[in-house]
Short mmCIF file of C-alpha atoms and ligand atoms in Angstrom, two decimals:
data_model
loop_
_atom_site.label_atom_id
_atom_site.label_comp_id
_atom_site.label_asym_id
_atom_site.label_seq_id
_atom_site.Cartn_x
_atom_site.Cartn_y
_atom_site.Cartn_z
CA UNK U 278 69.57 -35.24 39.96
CA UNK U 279 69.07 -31.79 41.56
CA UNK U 280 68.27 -31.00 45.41
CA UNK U 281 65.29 -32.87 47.08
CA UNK U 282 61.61 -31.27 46.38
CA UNK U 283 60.92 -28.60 48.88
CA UNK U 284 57.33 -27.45 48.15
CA UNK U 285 56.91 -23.81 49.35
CA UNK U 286 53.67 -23.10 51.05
CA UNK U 287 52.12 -20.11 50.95
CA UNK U 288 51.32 -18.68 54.08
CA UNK U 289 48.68 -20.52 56.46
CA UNK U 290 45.20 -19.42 57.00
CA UNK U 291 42.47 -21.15 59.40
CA UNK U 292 40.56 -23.40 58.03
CA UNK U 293 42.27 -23.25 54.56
CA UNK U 294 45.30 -25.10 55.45
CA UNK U 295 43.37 -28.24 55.32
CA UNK U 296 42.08 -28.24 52.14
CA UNK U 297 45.18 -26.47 50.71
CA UNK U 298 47.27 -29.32 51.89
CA UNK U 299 45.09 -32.15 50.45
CA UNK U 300 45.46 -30.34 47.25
CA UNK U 301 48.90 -29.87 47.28
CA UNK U 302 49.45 -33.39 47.96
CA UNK U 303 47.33 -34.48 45.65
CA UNK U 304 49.89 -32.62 43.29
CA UNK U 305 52.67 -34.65 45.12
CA UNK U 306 51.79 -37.69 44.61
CA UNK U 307 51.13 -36.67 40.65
CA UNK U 308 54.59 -35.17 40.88
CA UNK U 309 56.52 -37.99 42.74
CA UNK U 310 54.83 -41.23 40.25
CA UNK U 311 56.41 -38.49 37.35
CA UNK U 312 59.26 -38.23 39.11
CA UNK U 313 59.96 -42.08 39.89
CA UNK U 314 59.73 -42.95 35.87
CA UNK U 315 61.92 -40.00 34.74
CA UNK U 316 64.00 -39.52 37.49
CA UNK U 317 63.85 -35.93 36.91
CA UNK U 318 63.57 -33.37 40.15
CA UNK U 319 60.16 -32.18 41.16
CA UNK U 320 60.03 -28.30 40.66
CA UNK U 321 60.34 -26.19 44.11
CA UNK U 322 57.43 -24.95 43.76
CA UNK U 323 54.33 -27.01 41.44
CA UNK U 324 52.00 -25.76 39.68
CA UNK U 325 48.95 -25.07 41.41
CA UNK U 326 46.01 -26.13 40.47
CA UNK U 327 43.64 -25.25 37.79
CA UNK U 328 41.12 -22.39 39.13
CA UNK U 329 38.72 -23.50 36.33
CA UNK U 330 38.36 -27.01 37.19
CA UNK U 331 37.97 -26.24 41.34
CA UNK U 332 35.42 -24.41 40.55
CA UNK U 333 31.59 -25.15 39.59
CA UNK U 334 30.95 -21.40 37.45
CA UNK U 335 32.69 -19.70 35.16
CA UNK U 336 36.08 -18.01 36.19
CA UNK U 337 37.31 -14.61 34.78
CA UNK U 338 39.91 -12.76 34.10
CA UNK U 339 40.28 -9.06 32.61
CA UNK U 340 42.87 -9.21 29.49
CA UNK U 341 44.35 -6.97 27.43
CA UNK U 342 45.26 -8.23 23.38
CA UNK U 343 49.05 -7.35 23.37
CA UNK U 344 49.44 -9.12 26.67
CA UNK U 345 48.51 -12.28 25.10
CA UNK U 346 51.43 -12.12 22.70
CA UNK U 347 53.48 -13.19 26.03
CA UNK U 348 53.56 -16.91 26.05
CA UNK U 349 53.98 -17.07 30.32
CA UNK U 350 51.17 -14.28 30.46
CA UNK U 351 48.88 -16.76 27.75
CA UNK U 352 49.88 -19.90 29.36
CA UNK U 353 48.82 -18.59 33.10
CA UNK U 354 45.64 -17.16 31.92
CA UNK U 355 44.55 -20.19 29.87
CA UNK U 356 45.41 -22.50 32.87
CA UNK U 357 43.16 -21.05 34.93
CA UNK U 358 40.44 -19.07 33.51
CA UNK U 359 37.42 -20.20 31.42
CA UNK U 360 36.24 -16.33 30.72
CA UNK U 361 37.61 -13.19 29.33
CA UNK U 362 36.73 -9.94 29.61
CA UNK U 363 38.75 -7.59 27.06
CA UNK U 364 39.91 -4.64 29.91
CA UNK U 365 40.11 -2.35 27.19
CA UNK U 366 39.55 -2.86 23.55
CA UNK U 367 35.67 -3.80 23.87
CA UNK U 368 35.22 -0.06 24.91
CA UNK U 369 33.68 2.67 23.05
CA UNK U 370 37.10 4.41 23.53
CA UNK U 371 38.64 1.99 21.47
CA UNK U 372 36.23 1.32 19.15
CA UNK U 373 34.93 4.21 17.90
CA UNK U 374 37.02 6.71 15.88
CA UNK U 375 36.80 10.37 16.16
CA UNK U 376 35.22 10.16 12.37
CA UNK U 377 32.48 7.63 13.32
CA UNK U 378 34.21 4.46 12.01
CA UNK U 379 34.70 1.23 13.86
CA UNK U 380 37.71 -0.26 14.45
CA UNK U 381 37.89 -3.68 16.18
CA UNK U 382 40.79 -5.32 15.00
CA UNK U 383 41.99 -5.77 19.19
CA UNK U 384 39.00 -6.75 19.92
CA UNK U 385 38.71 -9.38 17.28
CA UNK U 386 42.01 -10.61 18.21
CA UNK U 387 40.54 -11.24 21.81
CA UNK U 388 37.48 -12.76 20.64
CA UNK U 389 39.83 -15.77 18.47
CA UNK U 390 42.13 -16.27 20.95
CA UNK U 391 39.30 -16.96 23.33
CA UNK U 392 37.85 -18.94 20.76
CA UNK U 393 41.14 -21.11 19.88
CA UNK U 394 40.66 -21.91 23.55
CA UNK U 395 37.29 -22.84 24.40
CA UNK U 396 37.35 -19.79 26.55
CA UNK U 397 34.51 -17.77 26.97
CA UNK U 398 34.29 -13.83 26.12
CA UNK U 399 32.11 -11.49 27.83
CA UNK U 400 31.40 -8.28 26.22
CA UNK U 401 32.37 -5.28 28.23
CA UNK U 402 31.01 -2.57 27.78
CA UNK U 403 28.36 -0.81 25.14
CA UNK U 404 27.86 2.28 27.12
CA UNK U 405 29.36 4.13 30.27
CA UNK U 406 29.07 7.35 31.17
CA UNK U 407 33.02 7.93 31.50
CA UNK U 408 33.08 7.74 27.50
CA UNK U 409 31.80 10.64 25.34
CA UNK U 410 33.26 10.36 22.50
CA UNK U 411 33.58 13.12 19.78
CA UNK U 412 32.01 11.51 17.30
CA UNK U 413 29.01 11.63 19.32
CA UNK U 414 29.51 15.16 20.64
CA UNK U 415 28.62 16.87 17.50
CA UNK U 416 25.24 15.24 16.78
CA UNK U 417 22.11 16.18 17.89
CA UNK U 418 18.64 15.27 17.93
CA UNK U 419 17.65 11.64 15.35
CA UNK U 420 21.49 11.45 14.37
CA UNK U 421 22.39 11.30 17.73
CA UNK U 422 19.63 8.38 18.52
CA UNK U 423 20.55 6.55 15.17
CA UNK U 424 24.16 6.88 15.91
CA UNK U 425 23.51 5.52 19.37
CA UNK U 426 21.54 2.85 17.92
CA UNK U 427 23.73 1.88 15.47
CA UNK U 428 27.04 2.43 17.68
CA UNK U 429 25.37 -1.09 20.21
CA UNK U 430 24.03 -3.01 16.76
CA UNK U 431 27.30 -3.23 16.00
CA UNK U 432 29.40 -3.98 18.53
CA UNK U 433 26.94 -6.23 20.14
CA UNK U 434 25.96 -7.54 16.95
CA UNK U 435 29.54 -8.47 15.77
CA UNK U 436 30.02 -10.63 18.76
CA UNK U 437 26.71 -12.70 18.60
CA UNK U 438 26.63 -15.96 19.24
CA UNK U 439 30.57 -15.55 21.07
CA UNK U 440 29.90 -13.52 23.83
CA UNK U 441 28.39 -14.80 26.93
CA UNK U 442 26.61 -11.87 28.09
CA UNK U 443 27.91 -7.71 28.20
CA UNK U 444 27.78 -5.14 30.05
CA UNK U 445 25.38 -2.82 28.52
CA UNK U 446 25.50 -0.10 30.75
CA UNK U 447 28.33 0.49 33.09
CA UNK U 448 28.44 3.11 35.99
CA UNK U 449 24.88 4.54 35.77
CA UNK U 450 24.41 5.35 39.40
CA UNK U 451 26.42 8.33 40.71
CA UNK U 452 29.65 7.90 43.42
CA UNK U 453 27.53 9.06 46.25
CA UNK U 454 24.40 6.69 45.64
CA UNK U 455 21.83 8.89 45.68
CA UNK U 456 20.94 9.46 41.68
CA UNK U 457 22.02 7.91 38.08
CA UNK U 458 24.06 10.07 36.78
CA UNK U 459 24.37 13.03 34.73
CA UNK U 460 26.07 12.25 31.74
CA UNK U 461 26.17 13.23 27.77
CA UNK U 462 23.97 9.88 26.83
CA UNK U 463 21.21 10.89 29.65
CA UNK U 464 21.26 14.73 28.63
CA UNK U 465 20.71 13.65 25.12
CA UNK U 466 18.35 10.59 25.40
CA UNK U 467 16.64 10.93 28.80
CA UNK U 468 18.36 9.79 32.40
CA UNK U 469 16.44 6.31 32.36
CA UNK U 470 15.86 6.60 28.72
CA UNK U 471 19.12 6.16 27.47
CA UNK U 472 19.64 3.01 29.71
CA UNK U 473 16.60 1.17 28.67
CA UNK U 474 17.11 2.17 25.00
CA UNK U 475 20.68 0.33 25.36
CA UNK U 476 19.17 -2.98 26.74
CA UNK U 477 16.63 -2.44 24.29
CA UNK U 478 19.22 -2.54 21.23
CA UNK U 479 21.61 -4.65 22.76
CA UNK U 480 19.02 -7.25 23.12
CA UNK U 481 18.04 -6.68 19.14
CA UNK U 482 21.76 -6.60 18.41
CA UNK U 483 21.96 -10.47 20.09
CA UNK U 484 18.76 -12.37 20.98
CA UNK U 485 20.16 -14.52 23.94
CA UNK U 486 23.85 -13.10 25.55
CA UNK U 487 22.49 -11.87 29.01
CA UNK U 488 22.51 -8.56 29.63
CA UNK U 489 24.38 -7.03 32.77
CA UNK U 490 23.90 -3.44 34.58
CA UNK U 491 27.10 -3.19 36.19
CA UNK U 492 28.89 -0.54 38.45
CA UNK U 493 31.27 -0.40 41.15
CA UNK U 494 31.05 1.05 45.04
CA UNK U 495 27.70 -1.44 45.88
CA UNK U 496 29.84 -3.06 48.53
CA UNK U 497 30.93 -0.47 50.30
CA UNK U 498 28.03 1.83 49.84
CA UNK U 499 24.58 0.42 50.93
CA UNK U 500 22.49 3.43 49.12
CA UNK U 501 24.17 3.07 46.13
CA UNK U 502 23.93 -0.49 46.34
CA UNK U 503 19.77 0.40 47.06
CA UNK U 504 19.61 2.91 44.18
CA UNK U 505 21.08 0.27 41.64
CA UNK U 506 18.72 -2.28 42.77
CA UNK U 507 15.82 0.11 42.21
CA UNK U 508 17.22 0.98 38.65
CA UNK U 509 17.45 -2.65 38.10
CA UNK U 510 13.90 -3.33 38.89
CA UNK U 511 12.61 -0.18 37.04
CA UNK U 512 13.94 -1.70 33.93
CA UNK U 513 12.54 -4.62 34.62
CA UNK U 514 8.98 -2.66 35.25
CA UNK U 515 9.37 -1.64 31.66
CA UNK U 516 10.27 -4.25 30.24
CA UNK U 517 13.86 -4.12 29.38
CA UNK U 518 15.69 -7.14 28.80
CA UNK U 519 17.87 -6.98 32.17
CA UNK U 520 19.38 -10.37 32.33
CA UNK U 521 22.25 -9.75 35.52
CA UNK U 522 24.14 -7.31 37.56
CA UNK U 523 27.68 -6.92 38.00
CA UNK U 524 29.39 -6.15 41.17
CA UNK U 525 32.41 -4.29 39.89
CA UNK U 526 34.36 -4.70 43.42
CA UNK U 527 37.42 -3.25 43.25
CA UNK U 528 37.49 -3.52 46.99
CA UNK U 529 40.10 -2.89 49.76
CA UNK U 530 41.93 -4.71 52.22
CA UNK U 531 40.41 -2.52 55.07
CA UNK U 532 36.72 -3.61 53.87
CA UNK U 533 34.99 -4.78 57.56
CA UNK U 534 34.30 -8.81 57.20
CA UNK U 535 31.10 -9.47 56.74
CA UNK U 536 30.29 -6.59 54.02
CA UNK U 537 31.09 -8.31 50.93
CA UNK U 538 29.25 -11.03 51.84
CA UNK U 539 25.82 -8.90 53.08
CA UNK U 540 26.41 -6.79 49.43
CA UNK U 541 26.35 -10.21 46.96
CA UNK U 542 23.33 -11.31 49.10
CA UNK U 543 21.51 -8.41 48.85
CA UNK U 544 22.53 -8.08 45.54
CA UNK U 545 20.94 -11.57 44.73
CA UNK U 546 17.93 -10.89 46.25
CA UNK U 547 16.41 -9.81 43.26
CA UNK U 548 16.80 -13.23 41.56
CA UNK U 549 19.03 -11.95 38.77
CA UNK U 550 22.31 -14.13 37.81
CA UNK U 551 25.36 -12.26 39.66
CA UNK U 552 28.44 -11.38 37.75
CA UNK U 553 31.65 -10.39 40.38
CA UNK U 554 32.70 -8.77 37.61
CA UNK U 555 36.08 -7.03 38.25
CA UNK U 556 37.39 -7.81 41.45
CA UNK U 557 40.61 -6.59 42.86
CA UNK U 558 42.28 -5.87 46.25
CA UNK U 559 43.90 -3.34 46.82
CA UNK U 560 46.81 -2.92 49.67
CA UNK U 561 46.86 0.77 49.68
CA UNK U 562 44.71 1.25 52.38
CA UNK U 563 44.70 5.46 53.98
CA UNK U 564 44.11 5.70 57.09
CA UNK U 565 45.49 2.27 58.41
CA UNK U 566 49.78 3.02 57.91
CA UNK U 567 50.08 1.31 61.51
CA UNK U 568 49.13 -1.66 59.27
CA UNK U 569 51.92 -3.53 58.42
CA UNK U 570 52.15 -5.25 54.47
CA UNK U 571 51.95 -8.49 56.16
CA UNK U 572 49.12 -7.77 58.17
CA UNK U 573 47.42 -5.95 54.99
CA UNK U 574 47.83 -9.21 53.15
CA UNK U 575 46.43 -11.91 55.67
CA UNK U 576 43.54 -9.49 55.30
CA UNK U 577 43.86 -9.02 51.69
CA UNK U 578 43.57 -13.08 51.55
CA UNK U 579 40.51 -13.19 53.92
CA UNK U 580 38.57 -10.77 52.14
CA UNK U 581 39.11 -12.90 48.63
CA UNK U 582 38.37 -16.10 50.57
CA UNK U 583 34.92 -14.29 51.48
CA UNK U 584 33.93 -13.07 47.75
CA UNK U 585 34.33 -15.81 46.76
CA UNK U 586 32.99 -18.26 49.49
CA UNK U 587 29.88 -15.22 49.09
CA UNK U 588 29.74 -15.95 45.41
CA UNK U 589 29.54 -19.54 45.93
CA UNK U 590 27.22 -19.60 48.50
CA UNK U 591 24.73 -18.19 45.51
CA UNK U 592 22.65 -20.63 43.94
CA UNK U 593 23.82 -22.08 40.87
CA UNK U 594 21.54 -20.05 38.36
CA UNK U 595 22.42 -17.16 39.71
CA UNK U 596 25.98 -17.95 39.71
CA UNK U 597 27.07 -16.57 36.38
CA UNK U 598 31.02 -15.44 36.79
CA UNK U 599 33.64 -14.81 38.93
CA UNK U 600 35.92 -12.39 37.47
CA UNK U 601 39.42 -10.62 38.75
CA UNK U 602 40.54 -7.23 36.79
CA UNK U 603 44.45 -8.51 35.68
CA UNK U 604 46.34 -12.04 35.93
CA UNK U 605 49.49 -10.71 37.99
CA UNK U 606 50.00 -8.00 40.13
CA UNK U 607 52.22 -6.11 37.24
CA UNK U 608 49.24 -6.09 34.90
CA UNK U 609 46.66 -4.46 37.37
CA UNK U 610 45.18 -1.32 36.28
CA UNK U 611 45.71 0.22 40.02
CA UNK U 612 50.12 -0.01 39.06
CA UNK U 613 49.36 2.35 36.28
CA UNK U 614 47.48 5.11 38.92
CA UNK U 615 49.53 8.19 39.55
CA UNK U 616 48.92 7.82 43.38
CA UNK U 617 52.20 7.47 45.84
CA UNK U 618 53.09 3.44 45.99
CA UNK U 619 50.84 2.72 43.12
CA UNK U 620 53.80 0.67 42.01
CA UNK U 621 54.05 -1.54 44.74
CA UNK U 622 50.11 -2.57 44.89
CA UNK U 623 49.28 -6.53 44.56
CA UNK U 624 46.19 -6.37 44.09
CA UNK U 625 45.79 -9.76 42.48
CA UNK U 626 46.17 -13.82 42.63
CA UNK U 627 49.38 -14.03 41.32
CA UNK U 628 52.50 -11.80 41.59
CA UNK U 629 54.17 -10.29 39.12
CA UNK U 630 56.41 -13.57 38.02
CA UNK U 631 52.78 -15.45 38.09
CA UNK U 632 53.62 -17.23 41.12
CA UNK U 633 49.96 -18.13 42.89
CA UNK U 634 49.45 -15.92 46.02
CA UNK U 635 47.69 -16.63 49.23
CA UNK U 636 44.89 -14.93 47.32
CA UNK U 637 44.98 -17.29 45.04
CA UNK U 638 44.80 -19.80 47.46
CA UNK U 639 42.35 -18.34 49.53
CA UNK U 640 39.79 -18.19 46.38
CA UNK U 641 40.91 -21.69 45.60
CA UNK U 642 39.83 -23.05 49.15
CA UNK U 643 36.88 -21.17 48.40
CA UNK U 644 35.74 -22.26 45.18
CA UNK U 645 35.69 -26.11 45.89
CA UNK U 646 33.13 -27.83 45.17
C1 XIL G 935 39.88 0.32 33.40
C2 XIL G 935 41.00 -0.46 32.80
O1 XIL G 935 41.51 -1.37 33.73
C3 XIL G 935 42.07 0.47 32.33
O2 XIL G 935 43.10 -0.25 31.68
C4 XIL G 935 41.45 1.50 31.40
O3 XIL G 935 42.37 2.43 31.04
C5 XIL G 935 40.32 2.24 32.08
O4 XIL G 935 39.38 1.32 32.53
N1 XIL G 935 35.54 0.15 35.99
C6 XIL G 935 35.36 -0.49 34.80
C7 XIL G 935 36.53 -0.89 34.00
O5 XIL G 935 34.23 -0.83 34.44
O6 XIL G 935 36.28 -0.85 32.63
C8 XIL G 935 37.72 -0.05 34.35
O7 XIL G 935 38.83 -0.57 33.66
C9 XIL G 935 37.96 -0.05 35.83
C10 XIL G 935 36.80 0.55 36.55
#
């Protein structure tokens, strides 16, 4: 019945190939003792395999609650990833109404479905400087600090004993590197103050999740990435319960080889477990439009091949996740920008019918144990 199998390979790359090939026909010979007792024709192209169970740590992917209600989109993610990270709904945005009351009912939806599947949630995030909500903009003084207070108890404390760890503070250090930011939570509660208050309550809110200081730009940006790493150890210095960082790393294609690598090392040299917390690629690289999409891929593949060969490299305590921003290319946050060819960005490990890319393959080679 049907045409002969004709496995498709993704693209070849160094010293993948080899390891890609034993896994593939490792799938072959699953597919072909199936095949002999049904008689049935091998699909074109197999299922890959598992990201989860190739690799030693905790794998991550960014999800959104409505997505799930897609049984392709549930079925990909639960293959493959043993963490979730809600994109969206764990934010203050979300969660807090303009008349102070909580609403959580996406975010509760997240948490059970990751439940249901023995996946792991991690709790992003309690506080970032991008959200200033209104109901926080017309307090002052205590009701401000008891409404900041209370705003972590809650959130944090409704996910205790679930979540894994959170990000308690998000973006602290500004694009440039050279400060922490000015925003509505430092102008109200002190620049360091209002970080170390969060870790403080977030800590009260859940005794044992590990806390995460998390921002993006570390990789590309050696102050920022030495500013962040002084904030982390000032928190330490008084006493705040820092537990990790997160390297956002929402890199591009163009990023020299090498870089990545040098950032998660640097990054681990403070001892701290090491979230990759939201990586993506992007292909819209300015600057380089001699490059063609081909050649922006192979790159594209490399550079995920070295996060994650970095993040393995790590040792195991310090390994705590690695985590991609979207399952398919159609689900990445960068399609949504307004910027020209937004649309055709593939940022991701799978395309947009959830085939597995040479990204995915790449981090697959990677992730081996
Ligand atoms: C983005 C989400 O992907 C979008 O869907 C949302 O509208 C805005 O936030 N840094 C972060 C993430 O820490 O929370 C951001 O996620 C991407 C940048």
């Amino acid at each position: 019945m049907g045409s002969p199998p004709s496995p498709t390979l993704p693209p070849s790359r160094g010293k993948g190939v080899s390891r890609r090939a034993a896994l593939l026909s490792a799938f072959a010979v699953a597919a072909c003792g199936r095949d002999a007792r049904s008689q049935q024709s091998i699909p074109a192209r197999g299922p890959e395999p598992p990201l989860k169970s190739l690799a030693p740590f905790p794998v991550g992917c960014a999800v959104q609650s409505d997505q799930l209600a897609d049984p392709a989109y549930a079925a990909l993610f639960t293959r493959h990833f043993s963490q979730l990270t809600p994109e969206w709904e764990m934010k203050m945005e979300y969660i807090l109404r303009p008349d102070g009351t909580f609403r959580f009912d996406a975010s509760d939806r997240l948490a059970a479905f990751a439940k249901t599947h023995n996946i792991r949630l991690f709790g992003h995030a309690l506080i970032w400087y991008a959200q200033g909500p209104a109901a926080f903009e017309r307090l002052e003084g205590e009701a401000f600090a008891n409404a900041y207070r209370n705003y972590i108890l809650a959130v944090a404390g409704r996910y205790r004993g679930q979540a894994v760890g959170w990000d308690v503070v998000n973006e602290a250090v500004t694009e440039d590197g050279s400060a922490l930011r000015d925003c509505l939570w430092g102008r109200k509660l002190g620049e360091f103050d209002y970080i170390r208050l969060a870790f403080q309550y977030a800590r009260e809110a859940d005794p044992a999740a590990p806390l995460f200081l998390n921002d993006y730009g570390l990789d590309y940006n050696p102050a920022k990435r030495a500013t962040f790493l002084k904030l982390a150890e000032r928190l330490l210095k008084a006493g705040a319960p820092l537990g990790g960082l997160g390297t956002q790393s929402h890199l591009h294609a163009d990023l020299a080889p090498g870089a990545y690598a040098r950032a998660i090392r640097d990054l681990a040299s403070l001892g701290l477990p090491i979230h990759i917390s939201e990586l993506d690629i992007s292909l819209n690289v300015r600057g380089l439009n001699f490059a063609s999409r081909a050649d922006l891929e192979q790159r594209q593949a490399r550079l995920y091949g070295e996060a994650a060969e970095a993040f393995a490299a790590l040792p195991e305590r310090q390994r705590f996740a690695f985590t991609v921003w979207g399952l398919r290319d159609s689900d990445s946050w960068l399609r949504r920008e307004k910027t020209p060819n937004a649309g055709a960005d593939g940022p991701l490990l799978f395309d947009s019918a959830g085939a597995a890319k040479s990204t995915f393959w790449a981090v697959a080679d990677a992730v081996r144990s």
